Amino acid sequence: MEIRQLLYFMEVAKREHVTEAAAALHVAQSAVSRQIFNLESELGVDLFIREGRRVKLTPIGKIFLERIKHAMNVIDDAKREVQEYLDPKKGTIRVAFPISLAAYTLPTAIYAFRKKYPEAKFQLKQGLYRELIDGVIKGDYNMALIGPVPMEEKKITPRILFAERIVALLPIHHPLAKSAEINLLDLKNDPFVLLPEGFVFRDLVINACSEIGFVPQIAFEGDDIDALKGLVSAGLGVTLMPEVTLVDNTPRSTVKIPLSEPNVTRTVGVITPTERGLLPTEELFYEFLQEFFTKLNHFKD
């Protein structure tokens, strides 16, 4: 079994078309077909179902693909580790993150890190909460920023960097817009705008409302934090969001108001795999994150 065969196999599995895979690999179609045939012969199973010019993975082919993806990640990490051993300040950091940390938290940390290590490079991947956890476990990446931090999850090592306050965002003409602070219960009759199902922050908002006795009326959904800001700005509802997402500015025609009751917060941190070590440059960034947010929180206090 050769690495070339595995690369060809992964490309064909991705595109479900031998000709398209060959074009992407810049090799002849016959070369791809031959290598796939040799791989199947060596394994003694059919990895693909042929449907004219298109192909689809067999059940065992799907299992084999997942194992090969993991193996290729390990090989890539091994190559990067050798390179970064020579000079970790010039390596590449693969880090995943949720949408709620995309606007301020992660960019701020990366900017500060690259001021110190200007030749370091980043590969960034956005994902949903469960995708971040599974990606770290499977080896798609070795590190993910996440909030809230999953403290009971197996096969990952969690590290809390800070706790952030959740605030209300209201249209500027809302009856409570001039309040210094509000009780979340005061919004029980208001329409809410929230992230879609599958976003853990949506669950955080719904749970906060449920704990004080009401189920929020969800009028609209937005695909990201900026979309929620726009919906509130248009007067279509109210929402809760991490205060850090409003650091640079409060959107036009909205007001940010702290919650007096309940005190809603979430932890933000970084997760790493328990069964794999970080690469040298990743280790550098991991240690930097802890130091950076410790200093930042001390400054805020």
GROMACS .gro file of C-alpha atoms in nm:
model
  301
    1MET     CA    1   0.000   0.000   0.000
    2GLU     CA    2   0.153   0.330  -0.113
    3ILE     CA    3   0.077   0.684   0.001
    4ARG     CA    4   0.011   0.776  -0.363
    5GLN     CA    5  -0.264   0.514  -0.379
    6LEU     CA    6  -0.421   0.652  -0.063
    7LEU     CA    7  -0.411   1.008  -0.193
    8TYR     CA    8  -0.577   0.899  -0.518
    9PHE     CA    9  -0.836   0.703  -0.321
   10MET     CA   10  -0.922   1.004  -0.102
   11GLU     CA   11  -0.957   1.234  -0.403
   12VAL     CA   12  -1.188   0.992  -0.585
   13ALA     CA   13  -1.393   0.946  -0.267
   14LYS     CA   14  -1.422   1.322  -0.231
   15ARG     CA   15  -1.535   1.387  -0.588
   16GLU     CA   16  -1.715   1.058  -0.658
   17HIS     CA   17  -1.578   1.078  -1.011
   18VAL     CA   18  -1.253   0.929  -1.141
   19THR     CA   19  -1.209   1.177  -1.428
   20GLU     CA   20  -1.261   1.479  -1.201
   21ALA     CA   21  -1.025   1.333  -0.943
   22ALA     CA   22  -0.758   1.279  -1.209
   23ALA     CA   23  -0.794   1.639  -1.326
   24ALA     CA   24  -0.757   1.767  -0.970
   25LEU     CA   25  -0.449   1.550  -0.919
   26HIS     CA   26  -0.303   1.651  -1.258
   27VAL     CA   27  -0.253   1.291  -1.367
   28ALA     CA   28  -0.408   1.069  -1.633
   29GLN     CA   29  -0.741   0.905  -1.559
   30SER     CA   30  -0.590   0.567  -1.638
   31ALA     CA   31  -0.326   0.619  -1.367
   32VAL     CA   32  -0.593   0.687  -1.107
   33SER     CA   33  -0.803   0.391  -1.215
   34ARG     CA   34  -0.500   0.162  -1.205
   35GLN     CA   35  -0.396   0.271  -0.857
   36ILE     CA   36  -0.751   0.228  -0.722
   37PHE     CA   37  -0.766  -0.119  -0.880
   38ASN     CA   38  -0.431  -0.212  -0.724
   39LEU     CA   39  -0.544  -0.086  -0.383
   40GLU     CA   40  -0.869  -0.284  -0.397
   41SER     CA   41  -0.679  -0.593  -0.511
   42GLU     CA   42  -0.435  -0.564  -0.221
   43LEU     CA   43  -0.715  -0.517   0.031
   44GLY     CA   44  -0.934  -0.786  -0.124
   45VAL     CA   45  -1.250  -0.571  -0.117
   46ASP     CA   46  -1.437  -0.328  -0.341
   47LEU     CA   47  -1.399   0.026  -0.209
   48PHE     CA   48  -1.629   0.181  -0.468
   49ILE     CA   49  -1.959   0.105  -0.639
   50ARG     CA   50  -1.931   0.197  -1.008
   51GLU     CA   51  -2.229   0.383  -1.152
   52GLY     CA   52  -2.132   0.476  -1.505
   53ARG     CA   53  -1.875   0.753  -1.485
   54ARG     CA   54  -1.954   0.818  -1.123
   55VAL     CA   55  -1.851   0.613  -0.818
   56LYS     CA   56  -1.969   0.586  -0.461
   57LEU     CA   57  -1.802   0.439  -0.157
   58THR     CA   58  -1.910   0.097  -0.042
   59PRO     CA   59  -1.985   0.058   0.332
   60ILE     CA   60  -1.635  -0.080   0.392
   61GLY     CA   61  -1.498   0.196   0.169
   62LYS     CA   62  -1.651   0.457   0.401
   63ILE     CA   63  -1.487   0.295   0.703
   64PHE     CA   64  -1.154   0.273   0.521
   65LEU     CA   65  -1.178   0.643   0.422
   66GLU     CA   66  -1.222   0.753   0.785
   67ARG     CA   67  -0.920   0.547   0.893
   68ILE     CA   68  -0.707   0.680   0.608
   69LYS     CA   69  -0.803   1.040   0.686
   70HIS     CA   70  -0.680   0.987   1.040
   71ALA     CA   71  -0.362   0.820   0.917
   72MET     CA   72  -0.287   1.103   0.674
   73ASN     CA   73  -0.338   1.357   0.954
   74VAL     CA   74  -0.081   1.168   1.161
   75ILE     CA   75   0.163   1.166   0.868
   76ASP     CA   76   0.110   1.539   0.808
   77ASP     CA   77   0.166   1.608   1.176
   78ALA     CA   78   0.486   1.402   1.169
   79LYS     CA   79   0.623   1.604   0.876
   80ARG     CA   80   0.526   1.932   1.038
   81GLU     CA   81   0.678   1.826   1.370
   82VAL     CA   82   1.013   1.762   1.204
   83GLN     CA   83   1.000   2.100   1.030
   84GLU     CA   84   0.888   2.286   1.341
   85TYR     CA   85   1.147   2.116   1.557
   86LEU     CA   86   1.405   2.313   1.362
   87ASP     CA   87   1.225   2.645   1.416
   88PRO     CA   88   0.886   2.643   1.596
   89LYS     CA   89   0.845   3.020   1.550
   90LYS     CA   90   0.788   2.966   1.176
   91GLY     CA   91   0.543   2.676   1.194
   92THR     CA   92   0.173   2.646   1.119
   93ILE     CA   93  -0.105   2.636   1.376
   94ARG     CA   94  -0.430   2.464   1.288
   95VAL     CA   95  -0.704   2.592   1.516
   96ALA     CA   96  -1.081   2.558   1.499
   97PHE     CA   97  -1.336   2.793   1.651
   98PRO     CA   98  -1.710   2.864   1.684
   99ILE     CA   99  -1.879   3.154   1.513
  100SER     CA  100  -1.926   3.346   1.840
  101LEU     CA  101  -1.548   3.377   1.885
  102ALA     CA  102  -1.477   3.474   1.524
  103ALA     CA  103  -1.528   3.849   1.542
  104TYR     CA  104  -1.312   3.951   1.836
  105THR     CA  105  -1.164   3.684   2.066
  106LEU     CA  106  -0.970   3.473   1.817
  107PRO     CA  107  -0.854   3.762   1.589
  108THR     CA  108  -0.732   3.954   1.895
  109ALA     CA  109  -0.528   3.658   2.018
  110ILE     CA  110  -0.383   3.582   1.675
  111TYR     CA  111  -0.289   3.946   1.618
  112ALA     CA  112  -0.105   3.960   1.951
  113PHE     CA  113   0.068   3.627   1.884
  114ARG     CA  114   0.188   3.731   1.539
  115LYS     CA  115   0.328   4.054   1.677
  116LYS     CA  116   0.555   3.832   1.886
  117TYR     CA  117   0.605   3.560   1.622
  118PRO     CA  118   0.546   3.731   1.284
  119GLU     CA  119   0.647   3.428   1.074
  120ALA     CA  120   0.398   3.190   1.233
  121LYS     CA  121   0.112   3.082   1.007
  122PHE     CA  122  -0.248   2.982   1.084
  123GLN     CA  123  -0.499   2.746   0.927
  124LEU     CA  124  -0.843   2.833   1.063
  125LYS     CA  125  -1.155   2.617   1.062
  126GLN     CA  126  -1.499   2.729   1.178
  127GLY     CA  127  -1.737   2.469   1.316
  128LEU     CA  128  -2.035   2.396   1.536
  129TYR     CA  129  -1.983   2.300   1.900
  130ARG     CA  130  -1.994   1.921   1.852
  131GLU     CA  131  -1.785   1.945   1.534
  132LEU     CA  132  -1.509   2.121   1.728
  133ILE     CA  133  -1.496   1.850   1.992
  134ASP     CA  134  -1.510   1.564   1.740
  135GLY     CA  135  -1.250   1.733   1.518
  136VAL     CA  136  -1.000   1.750   1.804
  137ILE     CA  137  -1.066   1.388   1.902
  138LYS     CA  138  -1.035   1.257   1.544
  139GLY     CA  139  -0.723   1.459   1.463
  140ASP     CA  140  -0.866   1.700   1.207
  141TYR     CA  141  -0.689   1.961   1.420
  142ASN     CA  142  -0.513   1.955   1.756
  143MET     CA  143  -0.665   2.264   1.910
  144ALA     CA  144  -0.997   2.445   1.921
  145LEU     CA  145  -1.121   2.756   2.097
  146ILE     CA  146  -1.465   2.686   2.238
  147GLY     CA  147  -1.737   2.822   2.462
  148PRO     CA  148  -1.870   2.694   2.692
  149VAL     CA  149  -1.574   2.471   2.775
  150PRO     CA  150  -1.675   2.100   2.788
  151MET     CA  151  -1.530   1.981   3.119
  152GLU     CA  152  -1.667   1.624   3.118
  153GLU     CA  153  -1.581   1.522   2.762
  154LYS     CA  154  -1.355   1.219   2.722
  155LYS     CA  155  -1.040   1.222   2.507
  156ILE     CA  156  -0.993   1.597   2.528
  157THR     CA  157  -0.810   1.821   2.773
  158PRO     CA  158  -1.009   2.138   2.851
  159ARG     CA  159  -0.853   2.464   2.967
  160ILE     CA  160  -1.070   2.761   3.069
  161LEU     CA  161  -0.921   3.093   2.957
  162PHE     CA  162  -1.191   3.327   3.089
  163ALA     CA  163  -1.560   3.362   3.167
  164GLU     CA  164  -1.761   3.613   2.967
  165ARG     CA  165  -2.079   3.796   3.053
  166ILE     CA  166  -2.391   3.753   2.842
  167VAL     CA  167  -2.590   4.072   2.782
  168ALA     CA  168  -2.919   4.169   2.622
  169LEU     CA  169  -2.930   4.347   2.287
  170LEU     CA  170  -3.248   4.548   2.228
  171PRO     CA  171  -3.378   4.775   1.950
  172ILE     CA  172  -3.314   5.139   2.036
  173HIS     CA  173  -3.687   5.215   2.060
  174HIS     CA  174  -3.762   4.924   2.295
  175PRO     CA  175  -3.947   5.034   2.614
  176LEU     CA  176  -3.652   4.913   2.826
  177ALA     CA  177  -3.383   5.064   2.603
  178LYS     CA  178  -3.289   5.333   2.855
  179SER     CA  179  -3.260   5.095   3.151
  180ALA     CA  180  -2.925   5.063   3.328
  181GLU     CA  181  -2.990   4.690   3.362
  182ILE     CA  182  -3.283   4.457   3.314
  183ASN     CA  183  -3.423   4.132   3.446
  184LEU     CA  184  -3.438   3.865   3.175
  185LEU     CA  185  -3.797   3.797   3.284
  186ASP     CA  186  -3.884   4.148   3.158
  187LEU     CA  187  -3.834   4.016   2.804
  188LYS     CA  188  -4.071   3.719   2.832
  189ASN     CA  189  -4.331   3.878   2.601
  190ASP     CA  190  -4.078   3.997   2.343
  191PRO     CA  191  -3.998   3.814   2.017
  192PHE     CA  192  -3.645   3.671   2.023
  193VAL     CA  193  -3.400   3.634   1.738
  194LEU     CA  194  -3.163   3.340   1.786
  195LEU     CA  195  -2.906   3.127   1.609
  196PRO     CA  196  -3.045   2.812   1.438
  197GLU     CA  197  -3.075   2.474   1.608
  198GLY     CA  198  -2.739   2.305   1.643
  199PHE     CA  199  -2.567   2.611   1.787
  200VAL     CA  200  -2.486   2.563   2.154
  201PHE     CA  201  -2.529   2.936   2.221
  202ARG     CA  202  -2.894   2.907   2.117
  203ASP     CA  203  -2.935   2.639   2.385
  204LEU     CA  204  -2.767   2.865   2.641
  205VAL     CA  205  -3.022   3.143   2.577
  206ILE     CA  206  -3.322   2.909   2.584
  207ASN     CA  207  -3.200   2.744   2.905
  208ALA     CA  208  -3.144   3.082   3.073
  209CYS     CA  209  -3.504   3.178   2.993
  210SER     CA  210  -3.641   2.840   3.101
  211GLU     CA  211  -3.465   2.858   3.436
  212ILE     CA  212  -3.662   3.170   3.531
  213GLY     CA  213  -3.994   3.042   3.406
  214PHE     CA  214  -4.058   3.120   3.040
  215VAL     CA  215  -3.992   2.984   2.693
  216PRO     CA  216  -3.871   3.254   2.452
  217GLN     CA  217  -4.087   3.328   2.148
  218ILE     CA  218  -3.850   3.277   1.856
  219ALA     CA  219  -3.952   3.512   1.576
  220PHE     CA  220  -3.647   3.492   1.350
  221GLU     CA  221  -3.322   3.299   1.320
  222GLY     CA  222  -2.988   3.430   1.194
  223ASP     CA  223  -2.698   3.221   1.071
  224ASP     CA  224  -2.436   3.412   1.269
  225ILE     CA  225  -2.386   3.680   1.534
  226ASP     CA  226  -2.380   3.961   1.276
  227ALA     CA  227  -2.713   3.843   1.136
  228LEU     CA  228  -2.866   3.858   1.485
  229LYS     CA  229  -2.733   4.211   1.529
  230GLY     CA  230  -2.897   4.309   1.201
  231LEU     CA  231  -3.232   4.159   1.299
  232VAL     CA  232  -3.230   4.343   1.632
  233SER     CA  233  -3.123   4.664   1.456
  234ALA     CA  234  -3.424   4.626   1.225
  235GLY     CA  235  -3.653   4.607   1.529
  236LEU     CA  236  -3.754   4.246   1.466
  237GLY     CA  237  -3.677   4.117   1.812
  238VAL     CA  238  -3.441   4.104   2.110
  239THR     CA  239  -3.156   3.867   2.180
  240LEU     CA  240  -2.879   3.775   2.420
  241MET     CA  241  -2.518   3.760   2.311
  242PRO     CA  242  -2.167   3.745   2.453
  243GLU     CA  243  -2.057   4.092   2.558
  244VAL     CA  244  -1.724   4.038   2.383
  245THR     CA  245  -1.902   4.037   2.045
  246LEU     CA  246  -2.004   4.398   2.113
  247VAL     CA  247  -1.661   4.522   2.220
  248ASP     CA  248  -1.578   4.723   1.909
  249ASN     CA  249  -1.920   4.879   1.866
  250THR     CA  250  -2.287   4.834   1.936
  251PRO     CA  251  -2.482   4.796   1.610
  252ARG     CA  252  -2.679   5.092   1.481
  253SER     CA  253  -3.026   5.134   1.631
  254THR     CA  254  -2.956   4.893   1.918
  255VAL     CA  255  -2.859   4.915   2.283
  256LYS     CA  256  -2.657   4.675   2.496
  257ILE     CA  257  -2.796   4.626   2.846
  258PRO     CA  258  -2.652   4.410   3.129
  259LEU     CA  259  -2.874   4.149   3.294
  260SER     CA  260  -2.939   4.193   3.665
  261GLU     CA  261  -3.118   3.861   3.700
  262PRO     CA  262  -3.009   3.599   3.625
  263ASN     CA  263  -2.635   3.649   3.588
  264VAL     CA  264  -2.573   3.462   3.260
  265THR     CA  265  -2.214   3.376   3.172
  266ARG     CA  266  -2.026   3.119   2.972
  267THR     CA  267  -1.674   2.987   2.996
  268VAL     CA  268  -1.441   3.027   2.700
  269GLY     CA  269  -1.130   2.819   2.659
  270VAL     CA  270  -0.923   2.585   2.451
  271ILE     CA  271  -0.943   2.208   2.408
  272THR     CA  272  -0.664   1.974   2.301
  273PRO     CA  273  -0.649   1.595   2.254
  274THR     CA  274  -0.548   1.374   2.545
  275GLU     CA  275  -0.409   1.104   2.315
  276ARG     CA  276  -0.184   1.325   2.102
  277GLY     CA  277   0.072   1.590   2.186
  278LEU     CA  278   0.069   1.936   2.037
  279LEU     CA  279   0.321   2.019   1.767
  280PRO     CA  280   0.595   2.267   1.863
  281THR     CA  281   0.430   2.577   1.713
  282GLU     CA  282   0.090   2.475   1.848
  283GLU     CA  283   0.243   2.433   2.193
  284LEU     CA  284   0.384   2.784   2.160
  285PHE     CA  285   0.039   2.924   2.077
  286TYR     CA  286  -0.128   2.720   2.353
  287GLU     CA  287   0.102   2.862   2.618
  288PHE     CA  288   0.062   3.210   2.470
  289LEU     CA  289  -0.319   3.190   2.493
  290GLN     CA  290  -0.306   3.114   2.865
  291GLU     CA  291  -0.064   3.398   2.934
  292PHE     CA  292  -0.245   3.644   2.705
  293PHE     CA  293  -0.592   3.599   2.856
  294THR     CA  294  -0.458   3.591   3.212
  295LYS     CA  295  -0.304   3.933   3.153
  296LEU     CA  296  -0.614   4.059   2.971
  297ASN     CA  297  -0.846   3.951   3.252
  298HIS     CA  298  -0.615   4.104   3.512
  299PHE     CA  299  -0.623   4.432   3.320
  300LYS     CA  300  -1.005   4.427   3.308
  301ASP     CA  301  -1.023   4.364   3.682
   0.00000   0.00000   0.00000
